mmCIF file with all atom_site columns, C-alpha atoms in Angstrom:
data_model
loop_
_atom_site.group_PDB
_atom_site.id
_atom_site.type_symbol
_atom_site.label_atom_id
_atom_site.label_alt_id
_atom_site.label_comp_id
_atom_site.label_asym_id
_atom_site.label_entity_id
_atom_site.label_seq_id
_atom_site.pdbx_PDB_ins_code
_atom_site.Cartn_x
_atom_site.Cartn_y
_atom_site.Cartn_z
_atom_site.occupancy
_atom_site.B_iso_or_equiv
_atom_site.pdbx_formal_charge
_atom_site.auth_seq_id
_atom_site.auth_comp_id
_atom_site.auth_asym_id
_atom_site.auth_atom_id
_atom_site.pdbx_PDB_model_num
ATOM 1  C CA . VAL E 1 1  ? 125.651 133.915 54.752 1.00 0.00 ? 1  VAL E CA 1
ATOM 2  C CA . ALA E 1 2  ? 128.803 131.814 54.656 1.00 0.00 ? 2  ALA E CA 1
ATOM 3  C CA . CYS E 1 3  ? 128.078 128.102 54.966 1.00 0.00 ? 3  CYS E CA 1
ATOM 4  C CA . GLY E 1 4  ? 131.050 125.848 55.470 1.00 0.00 ? 4  GLY E CA 1
ATOM 5  C CA . SER E 1 5  ? 134.332 126.525 53.726 1.00 0.00 ? 5  SER E CA 1
ATOM 6  C CA . THR E 1 6  ? 133.160 127.479 50.200 1.00 0.00 ? 6  THR E CA 1
ATOM 7  C CA . HIS E 1 7  ? 129.340 127.581 50.350 1.00 0.00 ? 7  HIS E CA 1
ATOM 8  C CA . PHE E 1 8  ? 127.238 130.728 50.580 1.00 0.00 ? 8  PHE E CA 1
ATOM 9  C CA . MET E 1 9  ? 123.476 131.100 50.750 1.00 0.00 ? 9  MET E CA 1
ATOM 10 C CA . SER E 1 10 ? 121.609 134.288 49.888 1.00 0.00 ? 10 SER E CA 1
ATOM 11 C CA . VAL E 1 11 ? 118.000 134.623 51.105 1.00 0.00 ? 11 VAL E CA 1
ATOM 12 C CA . TRP E 1 12 ? 115.551 137.396 50.198 1.00 0.00 ? 12 TRP E CA 1
ATOM 13 C CA . ASN E 1 13 ? 111.861 138.312 50.197 1.00 0.00 ? 13 ASN E CA 1
ATOM 14 C CA . VAL E 1 14 ? 109.831 138.556 46.964 1.00 0.00 ? 14 VAL E CA 1
ATOM 15 C CA . TRP E 1 15 ? 106.612 140.571 46.653 1.00 0.00 ? 15 TRP E CA 1
ATOM 16 C CA . TYR E 1 16 ? 103.898 139.246 44.344 1.00 0.00 ? 16 TYR E CA 1
ATOM 17 C CA . PRO E 1 17 ? 100.344 140.395 43.478 1.00 0.00 ? 17 PRO E CA 1
ATOM 18 C CA . ASP E 1 18 ? 97.603  138.473 45.272 1.00 0.00 ? 18 ASP E CA 1
ATOM 19 C CA . ALA E 1 19 ? 94.039  139.758 45.223 1.00 0.00 ? 19 ALA E CA 1
ATOM 20 C CA . ALA E 1 20 ? 93.178  137.705 48.326 1.00 0.00 ? 20 ALA E CA 1
ATOM 21 C CA . ALA E 1 21 ? 95.851  139.410 50.452 1.00 0.00 ? 21 ALA E CA 1
ATOM 22 C CA . LYS E 1 22 ? 95.388  142.643 52.380 1.00 0.00 ? 22 LYS E CA 1
ATOM 23 C CA . GLY E 1 23 ? 96.621  145.420 50.112 1.00 0.00 ? 23 GLY E CA 1
ATOM 24 C CA . GLY E 1 24 ? 96.517  143.136 47.065 1.00 0.00 ? 24 GLY E CA 1
ATOM 25 C CA . LYS E 1 25 ? 100.014 141.732 47.498 1.00 0.00 ? 25 LYS E CA 1
ATOM 26 C CA . SER E 1 26 ? 101.935 139.266 49.626 1.00 0.00 ? 26 SER E CA 1
ATOM 27 C CA . ARG E 1 27 ? 105.494 137.960 49.800 1.00 0.00 ? 27 ARG E CA 1
ATOM 28 C CA . PHE E 1 28 ? 107.439 134.739 49.956 1.00 0.00 ? 28 PHE E CA 1
ATOM 29 C CA . VAL E 1 29 ? 111.068 133.727 50.495 1.00 0.00 ? 29 VAL E CA 1
ATOM 30 C CA . ARG E 1 30 ? 113.541 132.909 47.724 1.00 0.00 ? 30 ARG E CA 1
ATOM 31 C CA . TYR E 1 31 ? 117.134 131.726 48.068 1.00 0.00 ? 31 TYR E CA 1
ATOM 32 C CA . ALA E 1 32 ? 120.189 130.772 46.024 1.00 0.00 ? 32 ALA E CA 1
ATOM 33 C CA . VAL E 1 33 ? 123.319 128.790 46.927 1.00 0.00 ? 33 VAL E CA 1
ATOM 34 C CA . SER E 1 34 ? 126.918 129.180 45.767 1.00 0.00 ? 34 SER E CA 1
ATOM 35 C CA . GLY E 1 35 ? 129.457 126.393 46.095 1.00 0.00 ? 35 GLY E CA 1
ATOM 36 C CA . ASP E 1 36 ? 132.486 128.421 44.979 1.00 0.00 ? 36 ASP E CA 1
ATOM 37 C CA . ASP E 1 37 ? 132.821 131.324 47.412 1.00 0.00 ? 37 ASP E CA 1
ATOM 38 C CA . GLY E 1 38 ? 130.088 133.340 45.666 1.00 0.00 ? 38 GLY E CA 1
ATOM 39 C CA . LYS E 1 39 ? 131.689 133.418 42.218 1.00 0.00 ? 39 LYS E CA 1
ATOM 40 C CA . THR E 1 40 ? 128.685 131.663 40.654 1.00 0.00 ? 40 THR E CA 1
ATOM 41 C CA . TRP E 1 41 ? 125.193 130.954 41.976 1.00 0.00 ? 41 TRP E CA 1
ATOM 42 C CA . GLY E 1 42 ? 122.636 128.215 41.459 1.00 0.00 ? 42 GLY E CA 1
ATOM 43 C CA . ASP E 1 43 ? 119.154 128.988 40.203 1.00 0.00 ? 43 ASP E CA 1
ATOM 44 C CA . PRO E 1 44 ? 116.939 130.741 42.766 1.00 0.00 ? 44 PRO E CA 1
ATOM 45 C CA . VAL E 1 45 ? 114.601 128.437 44.686 1.00 0.00 ? 45 VAL E CA 1
ATOM 46 C CA . ASP E 1 46 ? 111.211 129.586 46.030 1.00 0.00 ? 46 ASP E CA 1
ATOM 47 C CA . LEU E 1 47 ? 109.861 128.394 49.355 1.00 0.00 ? 47 LEU E CA 1
ATOM 48 C CA . PRO E 1 48 ? 106.101 127.689 49.204 1.00 0.00 ? 48 PRO E CA 1
ATOM 49 C CA . LYS E 1 49 ? 103.922 130.796 49.274 1.00 0.00 ? 49 LYS E CA 1
ATOM 50 C CA . PRO E 1 50 ? 102.150 131.455 52.581 1.00 0.00 ? 50 PRO E CA 1
ATOM 51 C CA . THR E 1 51 ? 98.578  130.383 53.228 1.00 0.00 ? 51 THR E CA 1
ATOM 52 C CA . PRO E 1 52 ? 96.438  132.365 53.705 1.00 0.00 ? 52 PRO E CA 1
ATOM 53 C CA . ALA E 1 53 ? 97.849  135.103 51.487 1.00 0.00 ? 53 ALA E CA 1
ATOM 54 C CA . ASP E 1 54 ? 97.448  137.691 54.281 1.00 0.00 ? 54 ASP E CA 1
ATOM 55 C CA . THR E 1 55 ? 100.297 135.941 56.083 1.00 0.00 ? 55 THR E CA 1
ATOM 56 C CA . HIS E 1 56 ? 103.516 137.391 54.722 1.00 0.00 ? 56 HIS E CA 1
ATOM 57 C CA . SER E 1 57 ? 106.414 134.947 54.686 1.00 0.00 ? 57 SER E CA 1
ATOM 58 C CA . VAL E 1 58 ? 109.444 137.055 55.583 1.00 0.00 ? 58 VAL E CA 1
ATOM 59 C CA . VAL E 1 59 ? 113.007 136.195 56.609 1.00 0.00 ? 59 VAL E CA 1
ATOM 60 C CA . ARG E 1 60 ? 113.274 137.417 60.203 1.00 0.00 ? 60 ARG E CA 1
ATOM 61 C CA . HIS E 1 61 ? 116.686 136.270 61.428 1.00 0.00 ? 61 HIS E CA 1
ATOM 62 C CA . PRO E 1 62 ? 119.959 135.011 59.976 1.00 0.00 ? 62 PRO E CA 1
ATOM 63 C CA . LEU E 1 63 ? 119.792 131.435 58.775 1.00 0.00 ? 63 LEU E CA 1
ATOM 64 C CA . VAL E 1 64 ? 121.525 128.648 60.684 1.00 0.00 ? 64 VAL E CA 1
ATOM 65 C CA . GLU E 1 65 ? 123.647 126.068 58.883 1.00 0.00 ? 65 GLU E CA 1
ATOM 66 C CA . LEU E 1 66 ? 122.708 122.595 60.146 1.00 0.00 ? 66 LEU E CA 1
ATOM 67 C CA . SER E 1 67 ? 124.968 120.719 57.705 1.00 0.00 ? 67 SER E CA 1
ATOM 68 C CA . PRO E 1 68 ? 126.686 121.495 54.392 1.00 0.00 ? 68 PRO E CA 1
ATOM 69 C CA . THR E 1 69 ? 123.341 120.915 52.627 1.00 0.00 ? 69 THR E CA 1
ATOM 70 C CA . ALA E 1 70 ? 120.693 121.852 55.231 1.00 0.00 ? 70 ALA E CA 1
ATOM 71 C CA . TRP E 1 71 ? 119.682 125.237 56.646 1.00 0.00 ? 71 TRP E CA 1
ATOM 72 C CA . LEU E 1 72 ? 117.257 126.449 59.296 1.00 0.00 ? 72 LEU E CA 1
ATOM 73 C CA . LEU E 1 73 ? 115.300 129.552 58.254 1.00 0.00 ? 73 LEU E CA 1
ATOM 74 C CA . SER E 1 74 ? 113.241 131.503 60.770 1.00 0.00 ? 74 SER E CA 1
ATOM 75 C CA . LEU E 1 75 ? 110.346 133.166 58.937 1.00 0.00 ? 75 LEU E CA 1
ATOM 76 C CA . THR E 1 76 ? 107.505 135.317 60.245 1.00 0.00 ? 76 THR E CA 1
ATOM 77 C CA . ASP E 1 77 ? 104.911 132.609 59.534 1.00 0.00 ? 77 ASP E CA 1
ATOM 78 C CA . ARG E 1 78 ? 106.916 129.411 60.139 1.00 0.00 ? 78 ARG E CA 1
ATOM 79 C CA . THR E 1 79 ? 110.333 127.862 60.694 1.00 0.00 ? 79 THR E CA 1
ATOM 80 C CA . VAL E 1 80 ? 111.749 125.797 57.840 1.00 0.00 ? 80 VAL E CA 1
ATOM 81 C CA . VAL E 1 81 ? 114.541 123.237 57.660 1.00 0.00 ? 81 VAL E CA 1
ATOM 82 C CA . HIS E 1 82 ? 115.480 123.197 53.993 1.00 0.00 ? 82 HIS E CA 1
ATOM 83 C CA . ASP E 1 83 ? 117.976 121.044 52.122 1.00 0.00 ? 83 ASP E CA 1
#
């Protein structure tokens, strides 16, 4: 998603094994930000894993840029303002 004039943010879901979750696995959201039109990317950042593990944290809708350094993410288990 393009954020401002040169910033991009990529958001994706990551599966991980979790014995407490239905089916033995759950997922959480990870993202990375680029400040140079996507030529290079910062290290991926993980949002906190869902609790309980049965609750999958999944990106549901496009993110909304609130400012050049803050984004609104609508997830299946919660809504997050992250900066």
